[in-house]
Tab-separated table of N, CA and C in Angstrom:
chain	number	residue	atom	x	y	z
A	186	MET	N	58.490	145.080	10.260
A	186	MET	CA	57.918	144.549	11.642
A	186	MET	C	57.161	145.746	12.225
A	187	ALA	N	56.422	145.381	12.861
A	187	ALA	CA	55.412	146.464	13.659
A	187	ALA	C	55.241	146.020	14.938
A	188	LYS	N	55.240	147.218	15.839
A	188	LYS	CA	54.964	146.860	17.472
A	188	LYS	C	53.641	146.958	17.581
A	189	TYR	N	53.161	146.077	18.693
A	189	TYR	CA	51.794	146.170	18.970
A	189	TYR	C	51.660	146.146	20.411
A	190	LEU	N	50.689	146.958	21.365
A	190	LEU	CA	50.628	146.644	22.671
A	190	LEU	C	49.472	145.853	22.955
A	191	LEU	N	49.498	145.035	23.625
A	191	LEU	CA	48.408	144.256	24.003
A	191	LEU	C	48.171	144.259	25.526
A	192	LEU	N	46.894	144.969	25.927
A	192	LEU	CA	46.641	145.462	27.206
A	192	LEU	C	45.808	144.281	27.731
A	193	LYS	N	45.804	143.952	28.888
A	193	LYS	CA	44.793	143.110	29.733
A	193	LYS	C	44.375	144.170	30.748
A	194	HIS	N	42.943	143.985	30.700
A	194	HIS	CA	42.113	144.900	31.462
A	194	HIS	C	41.495	143.993	32.824
A	195	TYR	N	41.265	144.820	33.951
A	195	TYR	CA	40.713	144.324	34.964
A	195	TYR	C	39.160	144.697	34.665
A	196	ARG	N	38.798	145.926	34.117
A	196	ARG	CA	37.237	146.090	33.879
A	196	ARG	C	37.507	147.034	32.725
A	197	GLY	N	36.221	147.324	32.117
A	197	GLY	CA	36.298	148.442	31.105
A	197	GLY	C	36.176	147.797	29.873
A	198	ALA	N	36.550	146.289	29.768
A	198	ALA	CA	36.263	145.624	28.456
A	198	ALA	C	35.173	144.812	28.444
A	199	PRO	N	34.597	144.203	27.415
A	199	PRO	CA	33.539	143.222	27.570
A	199	PRO	C	33.960	142.182	28.399
A	200	ALA	N	32.869	141.664	29.323
A	200	ALA	CA	33.157	140.410	30.138
A	200	ALA	C	33.995	139.314	29.468
A	201	ALA	N	34.730	138.692	30.236
A	201	ALA	CA	35.415	137.444	29.656
A	201	ALA	C	34.334	136.287	29.977
A	202	VAL	N	34.681	135.045	29.240
A	202	VAL	CA	33.875	134.024	29.369
A	202	VAL	C	34.013	133.366	30.898
A	203	ASN	N	35.295	133.137	31.220
A	203	ASN	CA	35.533	132.598	32.666
A	203	ASN	C	35.689	133.950	33.427
A	204	ASP	N	34.733	134.790	33.975
A	204	ASP	CA	34.812	135.991	34.547
A	204	ASP	C	35.010	136.191	35.942
A	205	VAL	N	35.668	135.253	36.575
A	205	VAL	CA	35.929	134.864	38.072
A	205	VAL	C	37.131	135.917	38.411
A	206	PRO	N	36.908	136.937	39.165
A	206	PRO	CA	38.133	137.835	39.486
A	206	PRO	C	39.349	137.177	39.895
A	207	MET	N	40.469	137.568	39.767
A	207	MET	CA	41.674	136.880	40.171
A	207	MET	C	41.655	137.023	41.726
A	208	ASP	N	41.286	137.694	42.446
A	208	ASP	CA	41.283	137.602	43.895
A	208	ASP	C	40.537	136.741	44.496
A	209	GLN	N	39.611	135.772	43.782
A	209	GLN	CA	38.829	134.576	44.156
A	209	GLN	C	39.376	133.307	43.666
A	210	TRP	N	40.645	133.400	42.996
A	210	TRP	CA	41.521	132.190	42.626
A	210	TRP	C	42.007	131.615	43.662
A	211	THR	N	42.342	130.470	43.582
A	211	THR	CA	43.326	129.616	44.492
A	211	THR	C	44.666	129.985	44.033
A	212	PRO	N	45.476	129.621	45.019
A	212	PRO	CA	46.889	129.869	44.579
A	212	PRO	C	47.456	128.965	43.395
A	213	GLU	N	46.976	127.989	43.340
A	213	GLU	CA	47.226	127.001	42.031
A	213	GLU	C	46.698	127.910	40.804
A	214	GLU	N	45.498	128.207	40.675
A	214	GLU	CA	44.983	129.004	39.769
A	214	GLU	C	45.880	130.105	39.254
A	215	ILE	N	46.139	130.819	40.234
A	215	ILE	CA	47.115	131.800	40.057
A	215	ILE	C	48.635	131.233	39.483
A	216	SER	N	49.195	130.642	39.997
A	216	SER	CA	50.434	129.906	39.371
A	216	SER	C	50.137	129.491	38.018
A	217	ALA	N	49.183	128.616	37.799
A	217	ALA	CA	48.806	128.334	36.453
A	217	ALA	C	48.754	129.435	35.341
A	218	HIS	N	48.200	130.234	35.706
A	218	HIS	CA	47.957	131.610	35.002
A	218	HIS	C	49.147	132.184	34.689
A	219	MET	N	50.046	132.312	35.692
A	219	MET	CA	51.282	133.068	35.521
A	219	MET	C	52.369	132.465	34.689
A	220	GLN	N	52.322	130.840	34.833
A	220	GLN	CA	53.040	130.017	34.044
A	220	GLN	C	52.719	130.134	32.552
A	221	TYR	N	51.444	130.191	32.220
A	221	TYR	CA	51.174	130.165	30.877
A	221	TYR	C	51.507	131.635	30.435
A	222	MET	N	51.250	132.733	31.186
A	222	MET	CA	51.932	134.005	30.776
A	222	MET	C	53.513	133.964	30.590
A	223	ASN	N	54.023	133.259	31.487
A	223	ASN	CA	55.636	133.227	31.300
A	223	ASN	C	55.919	132.332	30.035
A	224	ASP	N	55.356	131.262	29.786
A	224	ASP	CA	55.566	130.536	28.591
A	224	ASP	C	55.216	131.054	27.404
A	225	PHE	N	54.170	131.949	27.276
A	225	PHE	CA	54.032	132.721	26.190
A	225	PHE	C	55.142	133.699	25.808
A	226	ALA	N	55.534	134.379	26.906
A	226	ALA	CA	56.629	135.278	26.642
A	226	ALA	C	57.917	134.579	26.233
A	227	GLU	N	58.006	133.490	26.907
A	227	GLU	CA	59.441	132.718	26.453
A	227	GLU	C	59.315	132.373	25.010
A	228	ARG	N	58.201	131.715	24.572
A	228	ARG	CA	58.136	131.396	23.221
A	228	ARG	C	58.447	132.500	22.159
A	229	LEU	N	57.638	133.629	22.544
A	229	LEU	CA	57.902	134.863	21.617
A	229	LEU	C	59.238	135.552	21.668
A	230	GLU	N	59.927	135.384	22.842
A	230	GLU	CA	61.318	135.768	22.962
A	230	GLU	C	62.191	134.848	21.865
A	231	LYS	N	61.787	133.557	21.896
A	231	LYS	CA	62.428	132.798	21.007
A	231	LYS	C	62.276	132.917	19.593
A	232	SER	N	60.992	133.441	19.213
A	232	SER	CA	60.936	133.657	17.997
A	232	SER	C	61.305	135.257	17.308
A	233	GLY	N	61.603	136.019	18.393
A	233	GLY	CA	62.044	137.232	18.054
A	233	GLY	C	60.856	138.247	17.918
A	234	GLU	N	59.644	137.847	18.696
A	234	GLU	CA	58.434	138.780	18.447
A	234	GLU	C	58.214	139.254	19.860
A	235	TYR	N	58.950	138.973	21.022
A	235	TYR	CA	58.646	139.556	22.205
A	235	TYR	C	59.562	140.878	22.438
A	236	VAL	N	59.124	142.060	22.842
A	236	VAL	CA	59.744	143.178	23.359
A	236	VAL	C	59.745	143.145	24.735
A	237	ASP	N	58.660	143.182	25.268
A	237	ASP	CA	58.650	143.448	27.044
A	237	ASP	C	57.125	143.050	27.365
A	238	GLY	N	56.926	143.091	28.727
A	238	GLY	CA	55.518	142.829	29.190
A	238	GLY	C	55.733	142.823	30.753
A	239	GLN	N	54.647	143.296	31.367
A	239	GLN	CA	54.706	143.430	32.618
A	239	GLN	C	53.227	143.333	33.351
A	240	ALA	N	53.011	142.689	34.420
A	240	ALA	CA	51.739	142.765	35.165
A	240	ALA	C	52.022	144.066	36.204
A	241	LEU	N	50.738	144.554	36.219
A	241	LEU	CA	50.889	145.795	36.935
A	241	LEU	C	50.084	145.690	38.498
A	242	ALA	N	50.664	146.295	39.460
A	242	ALA	CA	50.004	146.260	40.572
A	242	ALA	C	48.833	147.164	40.841
A	243	PRO	N	47.756	146.679	41.340
A	243	PRO	CA	46.568	147.309	41.525
A	243	PRO	C	46.642	148.860	41.974
A	244	GLU	N	47.637	149.212	42.911
A	244	GLU	CA	47.814	150.496	43.289
A	244	GLU	C	48.281	151.520	42.388
A	245	GLY	N	48.013	152.761	42.486
A	245	GLY	CA	48.706	153.740	41.554
A	245	GLY	C	48.169	155.072	41.842
A	246	SER	N	48.682	156.098	41.104
A	246	SER	CA	48.152	157.506	41.307
A	246	SER	C	48.131	158.206	39.961
A	247	TRP	N	47.287	159.207	39.835
A	247	TRP	CA	47.207	160.087	38.632
A	247	TRP	C	47.937	161.360	39.217
A	248	VAL	N	48.857	161.887	38.369
A	248	VAL	CA	49.477	162.887	38.810
A	248	VAL	C	49.490	164.177	37.620
A	249	ARG	N	49.518	165.259	37.907
A	249	ARG	CA	49.415	166.110	36.966
A	249	ARG	C	50.100	167.451	37.596
A	250	TYR	N	50.786	168.472	36.911
A	250	TYR	CA	51.604	169.622	37.081
A	250	TYR	C	50.424	170.422	37.826
A	251	GLY	N	50.732	171.097	39.068
A	251	GLY	CA	49.603	171.877	39.787
A	251	GLY	C	49.764	173.214	39.621
A	252	GLY	N	50.982	173.552	39.021
A	252	GLY	CA	51.495	175.086	38.971
A	252	GLY	C	52.495	175.436	39.553
A	253	GLU	N	53.256	176.752	39.164
A	253	GLU	CA	54.502	177.147	39.633
A	253	GLU	C	54.437	177.142	41.302
A	254	GLY	N	55.398	176.372	41.946
A	254	GLY	CA	55.308	176.538	43.427
A	254	GLY	C	54.455	175.754	43.999
A	255	ARG	N	53.356	175.062	43.423
A	255	ARG	CA	52.263	174.426	43.994
A	255	ARG	C	52.458	172.721	43.979
A	256	PRO	N	52.100	172.222	44.886
A	256	PRO	CA	52.243	170.526	44.821
A	256	PRO	C	51.385	169.798	43.559
A	257	PRO	N	51.966	168.780	43.150
A	257	PRO	CA	51.131	167.993	42.120
A	257	PRO	C	49.755	167.924	42.377
A	258	VAL	N	48.989	167.651	41.494
A	258	VAL	CA	47.454	167.341	41.695
A	258	VAL	C	47.438	165.972	41.551
A	259	THR	N	46.826	165.225	42.399
A	259	THR	CA	46.588	163.642	42.256
A	259	THR	C	45.166	163.243	42.219
A	260	ASP	N	44.867	162.312	41.504
A	260	ASP	CA	43.828	161.456	41.490
A	260	ASP	C	42.606	162.413	40.866
A	261	GLY	N	41.421	162.093	40.695
A	261	GLY	CA	40.251	162.914	39.953
A	261	GLY	C	39.191	162.012	39.837
A	262	PRO	N	37.960	162.749	39.519
A	262	PRO	CA	36.846	162.051	39.271
A	262	PRO	C	36.666	161.434	37.749
A	263	PHE	N	37.689	160.216	37.605
A	263	PHE	CA	37.546	159.668	36.270
A	263	PHE	C	38.138	158.085	36.494
A	264	ALA	N	37.951	157.305	35.590
A	264	ALA	CA	38.416	156.049	35.832
A	264	ALA	C	39.793	155.950	35.732
A	265	GLU	N	40.446	155.344	36.583
A	265	GLU	CA	41.998	155.210	36.849
A	265	GLU	C	42.651	154.114	35.990
A	266	THR	N	43.846	154.118	35.340
A	266	THR	CA	44.258	152.725	34.819
A	266	THR	C	44.774	151.751	35.869
A	267	LYS	N	44.809	152.180	37.164
A	267	LYS	CA	44.952	151.164	38.507
A	267	LYS	C	43.780	150.087	38.608
A	268	ASP	N	42.881	150.596	37.959
A	268	ASP	CA	41.379	149.935	38.061
A	268	ASP	C	41.041	149.544	36.820
A	269	LEU	N	41.862	149.806	35.885
A	269	LEU	CA	41.492	149.058	34.408
A	269	LEU	C	42.298	148.136	33.832
A	270	ILE	N	43.754	148.667	33.951
A	270	ILE	CA	44.689	147.803	33.452
A	270	ILE	C	45.566	146.940	34.266
A	271	ALA	N	45.408	145.701	33.968
A	271	ALA	CA	46.153	144.493	34.741
A	271	ALA	C	47.654	144.382	34.359
A	272	GLY	N	47.883	144.604	33.120
A	272	GLY	CA	49.245	144.390	32.624
A	272	GLY	C	49.218	144.715	31.186
A	273	TRP	N	50.280	144.576	30.553
A	273	TRP	CA	50.581	144.847	29.074
A	273	TRP	C	51.744	143.900	28.649
A	274	THR	N	51.643	143.697	27.184
A	274	THR	CA	52.728	142.854	26.382
A	274	THR	C	52.909	143.796	25.150
A	275	ILE	N	54.488	144.207	24.833
A	275	ILE	CA	54.605	144.634	23.528
A	275	ILE	C	55.250	143.600	22.852
A	276	ILE	N	54.791	143.359	21.410
A	276	ILE	CA	55.151	142.394	20.646
A	276	ILE	C	55.732	143.300	19.393
A	277	ASP	N	56.475	142.702	18.570
A	277	ASP	CA	57.108	143.205	17.306
A	277	ASP	C	56.898	142.003	16.377
A	278	VAL	N	55.833	142.314	15.527
A	278	VAL	CA	55.386	140.949	14.518
A	278	VAL	C	55.165	141.574	13.071
A	279	ASP	N	55.335	140.818	12.244
A	279	ASP	CA	55.198	141.110	10.812
A	279	ASP	C	54.010	141.575	10.192
A	280	SER	N	52.629	141.510	10.791
A	280	SER	CA	51.514	141.825	10.411
A	280	SER	C	50.563	142.096	11.395
A	281	HIS	N	49.501	142.915	11.318
A	281	HIS	CA	48.498	143.113	12.089
A	281	HIS	C	47.657	141.776	12.283
A	282	GLU	N	47.690	140.888	11.396
A	282	GLU	CA	47.157	139.529	11.632
A	282	GLU	C	47.811	138.720	12.567
A	283	ARG	N	49.080	138.826	12.562
A	283	ARG	CA	49.767	138.100	13.545
A	283	ARG	C	49.623	138.512	14.923
A	284	ALA	N	49.606	139.792	15.093
A	284	ALA	CA	49.259	140.544	16.533
A	284	ALA	C	47.884	139.933	16.831
A	285	LEU	N	46.890	139.919	16.276
A	285	LEU	CA	45.621	139.424	16.520
A	285	LEU	C	45.608	137.926	17.005
A	286	GLU	N	46.428	137.412	16.196
A	286	GLU	CA	46.616	135.832	16.325
A	286	GLU	C	47.174	135.625	17.839
A	287	LEU	N	48.389	136.385	18.085
A	287	LEU	CA	48.970	136.150	19.494
A	287	LEU	C	47.969	136.813	20.593
A	288	ALA	N	47.172	137.893	20.365
A	288	ALA	CA	46.393	138.301	21.337
A	288	ALA	C	45.237	137.283	21.677
A	289	ALA	N	44.783	136.664	20.588
A	289	ALA	CA	43.649	135.458	21.073
A	289	ALA	C	44.299	134.336	21.708
A	290	GLU	N	45.685	133.963	21.516
A	290	GLU	CA	46.325	133.068	22.228
A	290	GLU	C	46.331	133.506	23.498
A	291	LEU	N	47.070	134.530	23.859
A	291	LEU	CA	47.146	135.057	25.165
A	291	LEU	C	45.709	135.111	25.884
A	292	SER	N	44.531	135.365	25.227
A	292	SER	CA	43.300	135.512	25.769
A	292	SER	C	42.777	134.002	26.488
A	293	ALA	N	43.479	133.084	25.912
A	293	ALA	CA	43.253	131.723	26.376
A	293	ALA	C	44.067	131.218	27.814
A	294	ALA	N	44.641	132.317	28.203
A	294	ALA	CA	45.321	131.952	29.687
A	294	ALA	C	44.268	131.362	30.709
A	295	PRO	N	44.725	130.167	31.466
A	295	PRO	CA	43.777	129.670	32.395
A	295	PRO	C	43.545	130.668	33.465
A	296	GLY	N	42.171	130.372	33.953
A	296	GLY	CA	41.821	131.077	35.060
A	296	GLY	C	40.939	130.316	36.013
A	297	ALA	N	39.926	130.729	36.783
A	297	ALA	CA	39.327	129.919	37.857
A	297	ALA	C	39.117	128.518	37.309
A	298	GLY	N	39.218	127.327	38.107
A	298	GLY	CA	38.966	126.099	37.609
A	298	GLY	C	39.917	125.557	36.623
A	299	GLY	N	41.051	126.363	36.207
A	299	GLY	CA	41.803	125.939	35.286
A	299	GLY	C	41.324	126.132	33.949
A	300	ARG	N	40.124	126.624	33.656
A	300	ARG	CA	39.496	126.896	32.308
A	300	ARG	C	40.055	128.273	31.673
A	301	PRO	N	40.262	128.311	30.416
A	301	PRO	CA	40.482	129.398	29.727
A	301	PRO	C	39.725	130.742	30.146
A	302	ILE	N	40.386	131.917	30.224
A	302	ILE	CA	39.799	132.994	30.589
A	302	ILE	C	38.750	133.453	29.508
A	303	HIS	N	39.450	133.436	28.060
A	303	HIS	CA	38.672	134.037	27.188
A	303	HIS	C	38.433	135.721	27.194
A	304	GLU	N	39.400	136.233	27.773
A	304	GLU	CA	39.351	137.630	28.035
A	304	GLU	C	39.444	138.387	26.836
A	305	TRP	N	38.845	139.654	26.819
A	305	TRP	CA	39.181	140.616	25.767
A	305	TRP	C	40.366	141.247	25.922
A	306	LEU	N	41.412	141.331	24.949
A	306	LEU	CA	42.540	141.889	25.083
A	306	LEU	C	42.606	143.230	24.040
A	307	GLU	N	43.018	144.313	24.205
A	307	GLU	CA	42.956	145.409	23.509
A	307	GLU	C	44.290	145.325	22.781
A	308	VAL	N	44.382	145.301	21.273
A	308	VAL	CA	45.434	145.562	20.651
A	308	VAL	C	45.658	146.751	19.939
A	309	ARG	N	46.860	147.443	20.295
A	309	ARG	CA	46.915	148.737	19.805
A	309	ARG	C	48.276	148.878	19.117
A	310	PRO	N	48.229	149.532	17.950
A	310	PRO	CA	49.671	149.645	17.431
A	310	PRO	C	50.438	150.745	18.054
A	311	VAL	N	51.841	150.534	18.158
A	311	VAL	CA	52.701	151.431	18.769
A	311	VAL	C	53.217	152.444	17.604
A	312	MET	N	52.890	153.813	17.884
A	312	MET	CA	53.308	154.591	16.697
A	312	MET	C	54.756	154.775	16.584
A	313	SER	N	55.094	154.753	15.266
A	313	SER	CA	56.526	154.991	14.965
A	313	SER	C	57.025	156.167	14.915
A	314	ALA	N	58.128	156.570	15.030
A	314	ALA	CA	58.785	157.972	14.939
A	314	ALA	C	58.543	158.439	13.508
A	315	HIS	N	58.289	157.635	12.587
A	315	HIS	CA	58.046	157.986	11.194
A	315	HIS	C	56.731	158.269	10.865
A	316	CYS	N	55.848	158.325	11.843
A	316	CYS	CA	54.303	158.747	11.388
A	316	CYS	C	54.086	160.005	10.740
A	317	THR	N	53.488	160.280	9.614
A	317	THR	CA	53.203	161.598	8.906
A	317	THR	C	51.863	161.853	9.111
A	318	VAL	N	51.453	162.881	9.139
A	318	VAL	CA	49.922	163.279	9.088
A	318	VAL	C	49.547	163.822	7.740
A	319	THR	N	48.499	163.535	7.181
A	319	THR	CA	47.910	163.784	6.208
A	319	THR	C	46.614	164.335	6.262
A	320	GLU	N	46.217	165.206	5.339
A	320	GLU	CA	44.888	165.812	5.375
A	320	GLU	C	44.070	165.253	4.500
């Protein structure tokens, strides 16, 4: 089994087919989208492939160490994940192909008008503690 991170993006990825921003959806469209996401997670829990997943709030801050006795430094002149990442799901599957299959299914979550979003999801393997470096 290998773990994969499925990232849902607000922006930064290629445009989805149904590219209406969520803040323009009706409450019913948002409910249908969330139900699809919950049903997806529940099905993967039953199959043993679900590890965790969360939707992320749009607000957040970048923080770094500011130096001894100095306050942390926040924000900067760069794209922020609060603007880019809408949420994530971690899955534990038998193959990379299975991870791609599940990401494609998740991409079909309904959006505006109840039509599938066909959004692009980023699929990234989670590094294991047993990674080795080769030259």
